[in-house]
Amino acid sequence: MNFFSKIKSIFFNAGNDLKKNDKAADSINGCTGTVNYFNHSRGYGFINSKAFDRRVFLHISDLEERVSKGQKVKFVVEKTSKGLRAKNVEIASA
């Protein structure tokens, strides 16, 4: 199973083996992407990742250090009621 199939099965499959309140089923570790936008005064931004067909929301409370547009980051994706959210965001080493 390739990476995209794994993501699709986690987020879009309502299979019997996934419990509705299971946090492990609602997150994916080891994602990478590029900061598309971040406004430090407002405290939020977005990350583009090739693994997803949409932007991933980023809140300032999930940052380890200051980020800027175009910076490569590593993060965990969590599915929320409003969409995908990046958690535990770290700057990717070059």
Tab-separated table of C-alpha atoms in Angstrom, residues 7-83:
chain	number	residue	atom	x	y	z
A	7	ILE	CA	-3.885	8.430	3.931
A	8	LYS	CA	-7.055	7.848	1.941
A	9	SER	CA	-7.957	4.777	3.988
A	10	ILE	CA	-7.418	6.607	7.280
A	11	PHE	CA	-9.350	9.775	6.442
A	12	PHE	CA	-12.021	8.613	4.032
A	13	ASN	CA	-12.725	5.007	5.008
A	14	ALA	CA	-15.311	4.461	7.713
A	15	GLY	CA	-14.214	0.864	8.142
A	16	ASN	CA	-15.277	-1.307	11.058
A	17	ASP	CA	-11.718	-1.496	12.424
A	18	LEU	CA	-11.524	2.277	13.030
A	19	LYS	CA	-13.186	3.537	16.185
A	20	LYS	CA	-14.861	6.934	15.953
A	21	ASN	CA	-13.078	8.350	19.024
A	22	ASP	CA	-9.695	6.742	18.343
A	23	LYS	CA	-7.106	9.562	18.142
A	24	ALA	CA	-4.552	7.301	16.406
A	25	ALA	CA	-6.974	6.800	13.515
A	26	ASP	CA	-7.411	10.550	13.135
A	27	SER	CA	-3.742	11.533	12.710
A	28	ILE	CA	-0.791	10.798	10.436
A	29	ASN	CA	2.826	11.126	11.570
A	30	GLY	CA	5.848	12.089	9.482
A	31	CYS	CA	4.364	14.508	6.956
A	32	THR	CA	6.462	17.144	5.229
A	33	GLY	CA	5.529	20.304	3.389
A	34	THR	CA	6.257	23.938	2.669
A	35	VAL	CA	4.826	26.913	4.544
A	36	ASN	CA	2.482	28.612	2.080
A	37	TYR	CA	1.434	31.488	4.346
A	38	PHE	CA	1.906	32.451	7.982
A	39	ASN	CA	0.806	35.623	9.776
A	40	HIS	CA	2.527	35.904	13.168
A	41	SER	CA	0.327	38.762	14.389
A	42	ARG	CA	-2.849	36.741	13.723
A	43	GLY	CA	-1.260	33.445	14.803
A	44	TYR	CA	-2.136	31.156	11.920
A	45	GLY	CA	-1.130	30.048	8.448
A	46	PHE	CA	-1.179	27.169	5.966
A	47	ILE	CA	1.159	24.428	4.767
A	48	ASN	CA	1.210	22.883	1.291
A	49	SER	CA	2.011	19.174	1.226
A	50	LYS	CA	2.169	16.859	-1.796
A	51	ALA	CA	0.427	14.167	0.267
A	52	PHE	CA	-2.841	16.143	0.443
A	53	ASP	CA	-4.993	17.811	-2.203
A	54	ARG	CA	-5.639	20.837	0.019
A	55	ARG	CA	-3.774	23.142	2.389
A	56	VAL	CA	-3.193	22.109	5.992
A	57	PHE	CA	-4.082	24.657	8.695
A	58	LEU	CA	-1.283	25.732	11.039
A	59	HIS	CA	-1.850	27.484	14.390
A	60	ILE	CA	0.905	29.312	16.257
A	61	SER	CA	0.396	27.088	19.330
A	62	ASP	CA	1.601	24.081	17.286
A	63	LEU	CA	4.964	25.644	16.352
A	64	GLU	CA	8.278	24.756	17.959
A	65	GLU	CA	9.955	27.862	16.496
A	66	ARG	CA	9.217	30.803	14.175
A	67	VAL	CA	8.465	29.902	10.550
A	68	SER	CA	8.308	31.920	7.342
A	69	LYS	CA	6.867	31.496	3.856
A	70	GLY	CA	8.691	28.911	1.724
A	71	GLN	CA	10.252	27.110	4.693
A	72	LYS	CA	10.257	23.282	4.706
A	73	VAL	CA	8.596	21.745	7.774
A	74	LYS	CA	7.821	18.347	9.311
A	75	PHE	CA	4.519	17.826	11.111
A	76	VAL	CA	1.753	15.489	12.221
A	77	VAL	CA	-1.613	15.882	10.487
A	78	GLU	CA	-4.752	15.687	12.576
A	79	LYS	CA	-8.265	15.508	11.173
A	80	THR	CA	-10.606	17.992	12.865
A	81	SER	CA	-14.219	18.954	12.289
A	82	LYS	CA	-13.011	21.950	10.241
A	83	GLY	CA	-10.439	20.067	8.134
